[in-house]
Amino acid sequence: MDQITNEQAIEVIKDMIERRKMKYNQTGFYHLLWGVLISLAIVAMYILMNTGWYHLIGYSWAFFGIGGAVVSAVYSKRICNKQGSSDFPDLGLSAIWISTTIAMFFVAFIFPFLHAYQWQVIYTMVCLLMGIANIATGILIKQKMSLINGILWWVGSVLFLIIRSEVVFMGLFILLLVVNNIIPSIYLNSLVRKQNGN
Amino acid sequence: MGTNFAELDPVIHSRVRLAVMILLLHAESADFTYLKKELEVSDGNLSTHLRKLEKVKYIKMQKRFENRKPKTTISLTEKGRNALDEYTTILDAYLLLASKAK
């Protein structure tokens, strides 16, 4: 017979829940992708600012933002097809990151295009949005690292309002990207490799 | 004993069927191949368990073709969700009683 004991039933439930948790360690790709794209957007912005091509800054943000959104969507669809399941947290994560990308697009492209904001304010708002997305992700998939990343983005957003030096300003943003995106992506990828037994 | 517990649903109270229900609880839908891989069971074994769950309308199976290959998608029904909810409530009560008895 295939009937089980009550204790075995609890073990089955725990095991299945643990499998779902392990799946979300595979988010390292997104951390890396967005870390690299935002770094490239910052470098492009710096170059354009120092070469007098101010009017192209918005387009460069749009290019990296839309590029990232397209790559993320294609990657997410491929992973979903490969895994063969579409989870409710997956849908929640997609909703959070798509809405964050749209909001960042407005902040980083539309408003400067309308000469509505200063660059310092844009950095601050990008940090705040990254903080919201990371904290929501951390709560949704119960991942402490995303929660900490979110808090660090918010701390960064406060520092951006205080700092005046352009060099310190960019250095801090790149430091935040390394700590919040590059390091987590390396950590999560190593965790996935360990889970797969490689 | 004095305590009159409802019986645990025998359709759910099996390793494979319980695991299928828990996996589907977190998913909008899942493929047959995904469930087979996660549960480490054979095609025949999984089909048998899925048919039992489908018979009592705890799950819904949809068959279609994707890139000319047959694909079976499975999802939990409202009845299945309620049954699993009831199952875990009774199981919880059993375990609570067992821990008190120790």
PDB file of C-alpha atoms in Angstrom:
ATOM      1  CA  MET A   1       0.000   0.000   0.000  1.00  0.00           C
ATOM      2  CA  ASP A   2       1.152   3.573  -0.596  1.00  0.00           C
ATOM      3  CA  GLN A   3      -0.244   5.001   2.660  1.00  0.00           C
ATOM      4  CA  ILE A   4       2.203   6.763   4.987  1.00  0.00           C
ATOM      5  CA  THR A   5       2.436   7.572   8.686  1.00  0.00           C
ATOM      6  CA  ASN A   6       1.603  11.040  10.008  1.00  0.00           C
ATOM      7  CA  GLU A   7       5.291  11.728  10.738  1.00  0.00           C
ATOM      8  CA  GLN A   8       6.209  10.713   7.178  1.00  0.00           C
ATOM      9  CA  ALA A   9       3.516  13.082   5.891  1.00  0.00           C
ATOM     10  CA  ILE A  10       5.146  15.955   7.783  1.00  0.00           C
ATOM     11  CA  GLU A  11       8.535  14.972   6.311  1.00  0.00           C
ATOM     12  CA  VAL A  12       7.055  15.006   2.778  1.00  0.00           C
ATOM     13  CA  ILE A  13       5.554  18.473   3.377  1.00  0.00           C
ATOM     14  CA  LYS A  14       8.856  19.834   4.762  1.00  0.00           C
ATOM     15  CA  ASP A  15      10.844  18.309   1.890  1.00  0.00           C
ATOM     16  CA  MET A  16       8.590  19.819  -0.794  1.00  0.00           C
ATOM     17  CA  ILE A  17       8.662  23.267   0.837  1.00  0.00           C
ATOM     18  CA  GLU A  18      12.496  23.068   1.036  1.00  0.00           C
ATOM     19  CA  ARG A  19      12.646  22.260  -2.702  1.00  0.00           C
ATOM     20  CA  ARG A  20      10.644  25.401  -3.475  1.00  0.00           C
ATOM     21  CA  LYS A  21      13.036  27.496  -1.350  1.00  0.00           C
ATOM     22  CA  MET A  22      16.101  26.103  -3.160  1.00  0.00           C
ATOM     23  CA  LYS A  23      14.639  27.184  -6.480  1.00  0.00           C
ATOM     24  CA  TYR A  24      14.856  30.862  -5.500  1.00  0.00           C
ATOM     25  CA  ASN A  25      18.612  30.678  -5.044  1.00  0.00           C
ATOM     26  CA  GLN A  26      18.689  30.705  -8.842  1.00  0.00           C
ATOM     27  CA  THR A  27      18.058  34.464  -8.902  1.00  0.00           C
ATOM     28  CA  GLY A  28      21.820  35.153  -9.123  1.00  0.00           C
ATOM     29  CA  PHE A  29      21.551  35.849 -12.853  1.00  0.00           C
ATOM     30  CA  TYR A  30      19.250  38.855 -12.286  1.00  0.00           C
ATOM     31  CA  HIS A  31      21.562  40.332  -9.634  1.00  0.00           C
ATOM     32  CA  LEU A  32      24.495  40.031 -12.024  1.00  0.00           C
ATOM     33  CA  LEU A  33      22.594  41.306 -15.065  1.00  0.00           C
ATOM     34  CA  TRP A  34      21.224  44.414 -13.349  1.00  0.00           C
ATOM     35  CA  GLY A  35      24.537  45.078 -11.580  1.00  0.00           C
ATOM     36  CA  VAL A  36      26.407  45.038 -14.880  1.00  0.00           C
ATOM     37  CA  LEU A  37      23.751  47.045 -16.769  1.00  0.00           C
ATOM     38  CA  ILE A  38      23.474  49.800 -14.166  1.00  0.00           C
ATOM     39  CA  SER A  39      27.304  49.977 -13.947  1.00  0.00           C
ATOM     40  CA  LEU A  40      27.495  50.370 -17.732  1.00  0.00           C
ATOM     41  CA  ALA A  41      24.743  53.028 -17.610  1.00  0.00           C
ATOM     42  CA  ILE A  42      26.701  54.958 -14.941  1.00  0.00           C
ATOM     43  CA  VAL A  43      29.950  54.770 -16.926  1.00  0.00           C
ATOM     44  CA  ALA A  44      28.112  55.827 -20.106  1.00  0.00           C
ATOM     45  CA  MET A  45      26.523  58.717 -18.213  1.00  0.00           C
ATOM     46  CA  TYR A  46      29.914  59.837 -16.861  1.00  0.00           C
ATOM     47  CA  ILE A  47      31.482  59.735 -20.337  1.00  0.00           C
ATOM     48  CA  LEU A  48      28.567  61.592 -21.944  1.00  0.00           C
ATOM     49  CA  MET A  49      28.605  64.243 -19.195  1.00  0.00           C
ATOM     50  CA  ASN A  50      32.327  64.880 -19.636  1.00  0.00           C
ATOM     51  CA  THR A  51      32.173  65.012 -23.414  1.00  0.00           C
ATOM     52  CA  GLY A  52      29.283  67.440 -23.567  1.00  0.00           C
ATOM     53  CA  TRP A  53      26.743  64.952 -24.958  1.00  0.00           C
ATOM     54  CA  TYR A  54      24.247  65.663 -22.169  1.00  0.00           C
ATOM     55  CA  HIS A  55      21.233  65.206 -24.422  1.00  0.00           C
ATOM     56  CA  LEU A  56      22.137  61.508 -24.950  1.00  0.00           C
ATOM     57  CA  ILE A  57      22.200  60.575 -21.233  1.00  0.00           C
ATOM     58  CA  GLY A  58      18.482  59.765 -21.104  1.00  0.00           C
ATOM     59  CA  TYR A  59      18.765  57.584 -24.197  1.00  0.00           C
ATOM     60  CA  SER A  60      21.677  55.627 -22.708  1.00  0.00           C
ATOM     61  CA  TRP A  61      19.617  54.895 -19.535  1.00  0.00           C
ATOM     62  CA  ALA A  62      16.683  53.880 -21.716  1.00  0.00           C
ATOM     63  CA  PHE A  63      18.930  51.622 -23.822  1.00  0.00           C
ATOM     64  CA  PHE A  64      20.317  49.754 -20.786  1.00  0.00           C
ATOM     65  CA  GLY A  65      16.951  49.709 -18.980  1.00  0.00           C
ATOM     66  CA  ILE A  66      14.924  48.350 -21.899  1.00  0.00           C
ATOM     67  CA  GLY A  67      17.771  45.955 -22.794  1.00  0.00           C
ATOM     68  CA  GLY A  68      17.794  44.595 -19.239  1.00  0.00           C
ATOM     69  CA  ALA A  69      14.006  44.226 -19.167  1.00  0.00           C
ATOM     70  CA  VAL A  70      14.012  42.291 -22.472  1.00  0.00           C
ATOM     71  CA  VAL A  71      16.893  39.984 -21.411  1.00  0.00           C
ATOM     72  CA  SER A  72      15.217  39.399 -17.996  1.00  0.00           C
ATOM     73  CA  ALA A  73      11.862  38.562 -19.604  1.00  0.00           C
ATOM     74  CA  VAL A  74      13.421  36.141 -22.139  1.00  0.00           C
ATOM     75  CA  TYR A  75      15.579  34.466 -19.439  1.00  0.00           C
ATOM     76  CA  SER A  76      12.612  34.166 -17.047  1.00  0.00           C
ATOM     77  CA  LYS A  77      10.431  32.605 -19.792  1.00  0.00           C
ATOM     78  CA  ARG A  78      13.181  30.119 -20.697  1.00  0.00           C
ATOM     79  CA  ILE A  79      13.729  29.115 -17.054  1.00  0.00           C
ATOM     80  CA  CYS A  80       9.956  28.690 -16.571  1.00  0.00           C
ATOM     81  CA  ASN A  81       9.720  26.431 -19.638  1.00  0.00           C
ATOM     82  CA  LYS A  82      12.804  24.466 -18.586  1.00  0.00           C
ATOM     83  CA  GLN A  83      11.577  23.956 -15.016  1.00  0.00           C
ATOM     84  CA  GLY A  84       8.041  23.187 -16.125  1.00  0.00           C
ATOM     85  CA  SER A  85       6.260  25.133 -13.424  1.00  0.00           C
ATOM     86  CA  SER A  86       4.954  28.623 -12.964  1.00  0.00           C
ATOM     87  CA  ASP A  87       4.761  29.559  -9.291  1.00  0.00           C
ATOM     88  CA  PHE A  88       2.776  32.305  -7.589  1.00  0.00           C
ATOM     89  CA  PRO A  89       5.986  33.827  -6.133  1.00  0.00           C
ATOM     90  CA  ASP A  90       7.386  33.839  -9.713  1.00  0.00           C
ATOM     91  CA  LEU A  91       4.438  35.935 -10.830  1.00  0.00           C
ATOM     92  CA  GLY A  92       4.895  38.225  -7.822  1.00  0.00           C
ATOM     93  CA  LEU A  93       8.617  38.670  -8.542  1.00  0.00           C
ATOM     94  CA  SER A  94       7.914  39.461 -12.203  1.00  0.00           C
ATOM     95  CA  ALA A  95       5.331  42.052 -11.174  1.00  0.00           C
ATOM     96  CA  ILE A  96       7.727  43.703  -8.681  1.00  0.00           C
ATOM     97  CA  TRP A  97      10.710  43.892 -11.064  1.00  0.00           C
ATOM     98  CA  ILE A  98       8.722  44.909 -14.153  1.00  0.00           C
ATOM     99  CA  SER A  99       7.038  47.755 -12.232  1.00  0.00           C
ATOM    100  CA  THR A 100      10.419  48.784 -10.742  1.00  0.00           C
ATOM    101  CA  THR A 101      11.984  48.854 -14.224  1.00  0.00           C
ATOM    102  CA  ILE A 102       9.129  51.006 -15.532  1.00  0.00           C
ATOM    103  CA  ALA A 103       9.479  53.372 -12.548  1.00  0.00           C
ATOM    104  CA  MET A 104      13.284  53.584 -13.041  1.00  0.00           C
ATOM    105  CA  PHE A 105      12.715  54.270 -16.721  1.00  0.00           C
ATOM    106  CA  PHE A 106      10.564  57.259 -15.780  1.00  0.00           C
ATOM    107  CA  VAL A 107      13.041  58.502 -13.177  1.00  0.00           C
ATOM    108  CA  ALA A 108      16.188  57.993 -15.227  1.00  0.00           C
ATOM    109  CA  PHE A 109      14.884  58.869 -18.673  1.00  0.00           C
ATOM    110  CA  ILE A 110      11.594  60.749 -18.826  1.00  0.00           C
ATOM    111  CA  PHE A 111      12.214  63.297 -16.035  1.00  0.00           C
ATOM    112  CA  PRO A 112      15.706  64.408 -17.125  1.00  0.00           C
ATOM    113  CA  PHE A 113      14.373  64.548 -20.670  1.00  0.00           C
ATOM    114  CA  LEU A 114      11.893  67.099 -19.340  1.00  0.00           C
ATOM    115  CA  HIS A 115      14.719  68.800 -17.316  1.00  0.00           C
ATOM    116  CA  ALA A 116      12.673  68.069 -14.194  1.00  0.00           C
ATOM    117  CA  TYR A 117      15.323  66.695 -11.816  1.00  0.00           C
ATOM    118  CA  GLN A 118      18.932  67.015 -10.793  1.00  0.00           C
ATOM    119  CA  TRP A 119      21.207  63.984 -11.273  1.00  0.00           C
ATOM    120  CA  GLN A 120      21.755  63.689  -7.515  1.00  0.00           C
ATOM    121  CA  VAL A 121      18.002  63.296  -7.035  1.00  0.00           C
ATOM    122  CA  ILE A 122      17.866  60.715  -9.821  1.00  0.00           C
ATOM    123  CA  TYR A 123      20.590  58.609  -8.133  1.00  0.00           C
ATOM    124  CA  THR A 124      18.662  58.853  -4.857  1.00  0.00           C
ATOM    125  CA  MET A 125      15.400  57.784  -6.476  1.00  0.00           C
ATOM    126  CA  VAL A 126      17.050  54.887  -8.352  1.00  0.00           C
ATOM    127  CA  CYS A 127      18.474  53.710  -4.987  1.00  0.00           C
ATOM    128  CA  LEU A 128      15.061  54.005  -3.317  1.00  0.00           C
ATOM    129  CA  LEU A 129      13.410  51.980  -6.100  1.00  0.00           C
ATOM    130  CA  MET A 130      16.128  49.312  -5.987  1.00  0.00           C
ATOM    131  CA  GLY A 131      15.567  49.194  -2.203  1.00  0.00           C
ATOM    132  CA  ILE A 132      11.811  48.693  -2.593  1.00  0.00           C
ATOM    133  CA  ALA A 133      12.249  45.908  -5.187  1.00  0.00           C
ATOM    134  CA  ASN A 134      14.911  44.105  -3.113  1.00  0.00           C
ATOM    135  CA  ILE A 135      12.941  44.299   0.141  1.00  0.00           C
ATOM    136  CA  ALA A 136       9.723  43.114  -1.547  1.00  0.00           C
ATOM    137  CA  THR A 137      11.694  40.239  -3.143  1.00  0.00           C
ATOM    138  CA  GLY A 138      13.270  39.330   0.202  1.00  0.00           C
ATOM    139  CA  ILE A 139       9.869  39.220   1.932  1.00  0.00           C
ATOM    140  CA  LEU A 140       8.236  37.253  -0.907  1.00  0.00           C
ATOM    141  CA  ILE A 141      10.860  34.498  -1.144  1.00  0.00           C
ATOM    142  CA  LYS A 142      12.024  34.735   2.494  1.00  0.00           C
ATOM    143  CA  GLN A 143      15.608  35.581   1.505  1.00  0.00           C
ATOM    144  CA  LYS A 144      17.547  37.577   4.108  1.00  0.00           C
ATOM    145  CA  MET A 145      20.211  38.656   1.617  1.00  0.00           C
ATOM    146  CA  SER A 146      17.681  40.550  -0.536  1.00  0.00           C
ATOM    147  CA  LEU A 147      16.304  42.248   2.585  1.00  0.00           C
ATOM    148  CA  ILE A 148      19.813  43.398   3.588  1.00  0.00           C
ATOM    149  CA  ASN A 149      20.495  44.567   0.006  1.00  0.00           C
ATOM    150  CA  GLY A 150      17.291  46.585   0.086  1.00  0.00           C
ATOM    151  CA  ILE A 151      18.262  48.283   3.346  1.00  0.00           C
ATOM    152  CA  LEU A 152      21.753  49.075   1.943  1.00  0.00           C
ATOM    153  CA  TRP A 153      20.159  50.693  -1.136  1.00  0.00           C
ATOM    154  CA  TRP A 154      18.071  52.878   1.176  1.00  0.00           C
ATOM    155  CA  VAL A 155      21.106  53.805   3.277  1.00  0.00           C
ATOM    156  CA  GLY A 156      22.804  54.744  -0.010  1.00  0.00           C
ATOM    157  CA  SER A 157      19.867  56.905  -1.022  1.00  0.00           C
ATOM    158  CA  VAL A 158      20.233  58.946   2.190  1.00  0.00           C
ATOM    159  CA  LEU A 159      24.017  59.303   1.656  1.00  0.00           C
ATOM    160  CA  PHE A 160      23.439  60.573  -1.893  1.00  0.00           C
ATOM    161  CA  LEU A 161      21.486  63.495  -0.477  1.00  0.00           C
ATOM    162  CA  ILE A 162      24.427  64.408   1.805  1.00  0.00           C
ATOM    163  CA  ILE A 163      27.412  63.847  -0.519  1.00  0.00           C
ATOM    164  CA  ARG A 164      28.414  66.694  -2.812  1.00  0.00           C
ATOM    165  CA  SER A 165      31.602  65.396  -4.524  1.00  0.00           C
ATOM    166  CA  GLU A 166      30.909  63.852  -7.927  1.00  0.00           C
ATOM    167  CA  VAL A 167      33.772  61.325  -7.595  1.00  0.00           C
ATOM    168  CA  VAL A 168      32.648  60.118  -4.121  1.00  0.00           C
ATOM    169  CA  PHE A 169      29.122  60.069  -5.499  1.00  0.00           C
ATOM    170  CA  MET A 170      29.973  57.660  -8.343  1.00  0.00           C
ATOM    171  CA  GLY A 171      32.311  55.599  -6.181  1.00  0.00           C
ATOM    172  CA  LEU A 172      29.530  55.041  -3.645  1.00  0.00           C
ATOM    173  CA  PHE A 173      27.064  54.015  -6.345  1.00  0.00           C
ATOM    174  CA  ILE A 174      29.533  51.506  -7.829  1.00  0.00           C
ATOM    175  CA  LEU A 175      30.289  50.191  -4.305  1.00  0.00           C
ATOM    176  CA  LEU A 176      26.541  49.687  -3.727  1.00  0.00           C
ATOM    177  CA  LEU A 177      26.282  47.806  -7.017  1.00  0.00           C
ATOM    178  CA  VAL A 178      29.205  45.540  -6.144  1.00  0.00           C
ATOM    179  CA  VAL A 179      27.901  44.809  -2.620  1.00  0.00           C
ATOM    180  CA  ASN A 180      24.230  44.477  -3.614  1.00  0.00           C
ATOM    181  CA  ASN A 181      24.461  42.811  -7.031  1.00  0.00           C
ATOM    182  CA  ILE A 182      27.851  41.386  -7.960  1.00  0.00           C
ATOM    183  CA  ILE A 183      28.690  39.690  -4.602  1.00  0.00           C
ATOM    184  CA  PRO A 184      25.145  38.214  -4.168  1.00  0.00           C
ATOM    185  CA  SER A 185      25.214  36.853  -7.748  1.00  0.00           C
ATOM    186  CA  ILE A 186      28.534  35.067  -7.093  1.00  0.00           C
ATOM    187  CA  TYR A 187      27.221  33.735  -3.751  1.00  0.00           C
ATOM    188  CA  LEU A 188      23.881  32.533  -5.201  1.00  0.00           C
ATOM    189  CA  ASN A 189      25.555  30.876  -8.205  1.00  0.00           C
ATOM    190  CA  SER A 190      27.943  28.988  -5.893  1.00  0.00           C
ATOM    191  CA  LEU A 191      24.934  27.918  -3.771  1.00  0.00           C
ATOM    192  CA  VAL A 192      23.120  26.586  -6.863  1.00  0.00           C
ATOM    193  CA  ARG A 193      26.269  24.704  -7.968  1.00  0.00           C
ATOM    194  CA  LYS A 194      26.519  23.170  -4.482  1.00  0.00           C
ATOM    195  CA  GLN A 195      22.833  22.148  -4.570  1.00  0.00           C
ATOM    196  CA  ASN A 196      23.341  20.532  -7.967  1.00  0.00           C
ATOM    197  CA  GLY A 197      26.315  18.652  -6.539  1.00  0.00           C
ATOM    198  CA  ASN A 198      28.957  20.156  -8.883  1.00  0.00           C
TER     199      ASN A 198
ATOM    200  CA  MET B   1      -9.534   8.371  24.334  1.00  0.00           C
ATOM    201  CA  GLY B   2     -12.551  10.620  24.124  1.00  0.00           C
ATOM    202  CA  THR B   3     -11.207  12.695  21.232  1.00  0.00           C
ATOM    203  CA  ASN B   4     -13.006  11.991  18.005  1.00  0.00           C
ATOM    204  CA  PHE B   5     -10.774  12.906  15.049  1.00  0.00           C
ATOM    205  CA  ALA B   6     -11.890  12.988  11.484  1.00  0.00           C
ATOM    206  CA  GLU B   7     -10.004  10.508   9.319  1.00  0.00           C
ATOM    207  CA  LEU B   8      -7.135  11.779   7.211  1.00  0.00           C
ATOM    208  CA  ASP B   9      -8.155  11.886   3.551  1.00  0.00           C
ATOM    209  CA  PRO B  10      -6.817   8.559   2.125  1.00  0.00           C
ATOM    210  CA  VAL B  11      -6.541  10.069  -1.372  1.00  0.00           C
ATOM    211  CA  ILE B  12      -3.990  12.630  -0.125  1.00  0.00           C
ATOM    212  CA  HIS B  13      -2.360  10.449   2.540  1.00  0.00           C
ATOM    213  CA  SER B  14       0.253   8.908   0.232  1.00  0.00           C
ATOM    214  CA  ARG B  15       3.864  10.073  -0.306  1.00  0.00           C
ATOM    215  CA  VAL B  16       3.543  10.855  -4.015  1.00  0.00           C
ATOM    216  CA  ARG B  17       0.035  12.312  -3.961  1.00  0.00           C
ATOM    217  CA  LEU B  18       0.748  14.500  -0.921  1.00  0.00           C
ATOM    218  CA  ALA B  19       3.991  15.737  -2.533  1.00  0.00           C
ATOM    219  CA  VAL B  20       2.129  16.513  -5.784  1.00  0.00           C
ATOM    220  CA  MET B  21      -0.516  18.497  -3.885  1.00  0.00           C
ATOM    221  CA  ILE B  22       2.102  20.480  -1.919  1.00  0.00           C
ATOM    222  CA  LEU B  23       4.095  21.295  -5.075  1.00  0.00           C
ATOM    223  CA  LEU B  24       0.923  22.395  -6.875  1.00  0.00           C
ATOM    224  CA  LEU B  25      -0.166  24.495  -3.896  1.00  0.00           C
ATOM    225  CA  HIS B  26       2.716  26.895  -4.610  1.00  0.00           C
ATOM    226  CA  ALA B  27       2.328  26.788  -8.378  1.00  0.00           C
ATOM    227  CA  GLU B  28      -0.133  28.204 -10.832  1.00  0.00           C
ATOM    228  CA  SER B  29       0.505  25.046 -12.876  1.00  0.00           C
ATOM    229  CA  ALA B  30       3.220  22.431 -13.369  1.00  0.00           C
ATOM    230  CA  ASP B  31       4.280  20.088 -16.168  1.00  0.00           C
ATOM    231  CA  PHE B  32       4.165  16.313 -15.900  1.00  0.00           C
ATOM    232  CA  THR B  33       7.943  16.156 -16.527  1.00  0.00           C
ATOM    233  CA  TYR B  34       8.604  18.708 -13.781  1.00  0.00           C
ATOM    234  CA  LEU B  35       6.622  16.672 -11.213  1.00  0.00           C
ATOM    235  CA  LYS B  36       8.327  13.468 -12.350  1.00  0.00           C
ATOM    236  CA  LYS B  37      11.767  15.039 -11.886  1.00  0.00           C
ATOM    237  CA  GLU B  38      10.976  16.609  -8.504  1.00  0.00           C
ATOM    238  CA  LEU B  39       9.395  13.453  -7.075  1.00  0.00           C
ATOM    239  CA  GLU B  40      11.851  11.005  -8.669  1.00  0.00           C
ATOM    240  CA  VAL B  41       9.145   8.596  -9.793  1.00  0.00           C
ATOM    241  CA  SER B  42       8.476   6.725 -13.037  1.00  0.00           C
ATOM    242  CA  ASP B  43       6.001   7.907 -15.698  1.00  0.00           C
ATOM    243  CA  GLY B  44       3.621   5.039 -14.905  1.00  0.00           C
ATOM    244  CA  ASN B  45       3.737   5.567 -11.154  1.00  0.00           C
ATOM    245  CA  LEU B  46       3.101   9.303 -11.436  1.00  0.00           C
ATOM    246  CA  SER B  47       0.269   8.778 -13.963  1.00  0.00           C
ATOM    247  CA  THR B  48      -1.463   6.362 -11.589  1.00  0.00           C
ATOM    248  CA  HIS B  49      -1.305   8.845  -8.699  1.00  0.00           C
ATOM    249  CA  LEU B  50      -2.393  11.766 -10.867  1.00  0.00           C
ATOM    250  CA  ARG B  51      -5.392   9.794 -12.155  1.00  0.00           C
ATOM    251  CA  LYS B  52      -6.464   9.109  -8.540  1.00  0.00           C
ATOM    252  CA  LEU B  53      -6.274  12.827  -7.740  1.00  0.00           C
ATOM    253  CA  GLU B  54      -8.071  13.746 -10.961  1.00  0.00           C
ATOM    254  CA  LYS B  55     -10.852  11.224 -10.292  1.00  0.00           C
ATOM    255  CA  VAL B  56     -11.830  13.046  -7.086  1.00  0.00           C
ATOM    256  CA  LYS B  57     -11.374  16.415  -8.869  1.00  0.00           C
ATOM    257  CA  TYR B  58      -8.464  17.561  -6.651  1.00  0.00           C
ATOM    258  CA  ILE B  59      -6.387  18.364  -9.718  1.00  0.00           C
ATOM    259  CA  LYS B  60      -7.057  19.382 -13.304  1.00  0.00           C
ATOM    260  CA  MET B  61      -4.966  17.971 -16.160  1.00  0.00           C
ATOM    261  CA  GLN B  62      -4.723  19.671 -19.509  1.00  0.00           C
ATOM    262  CA  LYS B  63      -3.103  18.011 -22.504  1.00  0.00           C
ATOM    263  CA  ARG B  64      -1.806  20.049 -25.427  1.00  0.00           C
ATOM    264  CA  PHE B  65       0.946  20.114 -28.012  1.00  0.00           C
ATOM    265  CA  GLU B  66       3.975  22.399 -27.756  1.00  0.00           C
ATOM    266  CA  ASN B  67       6.490  22.330 -30.611  1.00  0.00           C
ATOM    267  CA  ARG B  68       4.713  19.166 -31.850  1.00  0.00           C
ATOM    268  CA  LYS B  69       5.401  17.425 -28.534  1.00  0.00           C
ATOM    269  CA  PRO B  70       2.584  16.426 -26.162  1.00  0.00           C
ATOM    270  CA  LYS B  71       2.610  18.380 -22.916  1.00  0.00           C
ATOM    271  CA  THR B  72       0.495  17.713 -19.833  1.00  0.00           C
ATOM    272  CA  THR B  73      -0.089  20.624 -17.468  1.00  0.00           C
ATOM    273  CA  ILE B  74      -1.438  19.967 -14.007  1.00  0.00           C
ATOM    274  CA  SER B  75      -3.032  22.428 -11.604  1.00  0.00           C
ATOM    275  CA  LEU B  76      -4.763  22.265  -8.237  1.00  0.00           C
ATOM    276  CA  THR B  77      -8.539  22.807  -8.186  1.00  0.00           C
ATOM    277  CA  GLU B  78     -10.441  24.758  -5.534  1.00  0.00           C
ATOM    278  CA  LYS B  79     -11.751  21.420  -4.203  1.00  0.00           C
ATOM    279  CA  GLY B  80      -8.163  20.110  -4.010  1.00  0.00           C
ATOM    280  CA  ARG B  81      -6.984  23.235  -2.203  1.00  0.00           C
ATOM    281  CA  ASN B  82      -9.771  22.893   0.380  1.00  0.00           C
ATOM    282  CA  ALA B  83      -9.078  19.165   0.807  1.00  0.00           C
ATOM    283  CA  LEU B  84      -5.371  19.834   1.402  1.00  0.00           C
ATOM    284  CA  ASP B  85      -6.222  22.575   3.871  1.00  0.00           C
ATOM    285  CA  GLU B  86      -8.485  20.193   5.798  1.00  0.00           C
ATOM    286  CA  TYR B  87      -5.858  17.419   5.606  1.00  0.00           C
ATOM    287  CA  THR B  88      -3.117  19.590   7.128  1.00  0.00           C
ATOM    288  CA  THR B  89      -5.476  20.812   9.880  1.00  0.00           C
ATOM    289  CA  ILE B  90      -6.312  17.225  10.917  1.00  0.00           C
ATOM    290  CA  LEU B  91      -2.671  16.148  10.607  1.00  0.00           C
ATOM    291  CA  ASP B  92      -1.648  19.051  12.811  1.00  0.00           C
ATOM    292  CA  ALA B  93      -4.195  18.019  15.447  1.00  0.00           C
ATOM    293  CA  TYR B  94      -2.965  14.404  15.369  1.00  0.00           C
ATOM    294  CA  LEU B  95       0.638  15.461  15.856  1.00  0.00           C
ATOM    295  CA  LEU B  96      -0.278  17.845  18.657  1.00  0.00           C
ATOM    296  CA  LEU B  97      -2.062  15.018  20.454  1.00  0.00           C
ATOM    297  CA  ALA B  98       0.892  12.681  19.863  1.00  0.00           C
ATOM    298  CA  SER B  99       3.361  15.204  21.280  1.00  0.00           C
ATOM    299  CA  LYS B 100       1.172  15.695  24.395  1.00  0.00           C
ATOM    300  CA  ALA B 101       0.989  11.938  24.923  1.00  0.00           C
ATOM    301  CA  LYS B 102       4.811  11.637  24.986  1.00  0.00           C
TER     302      LYS B 102
END
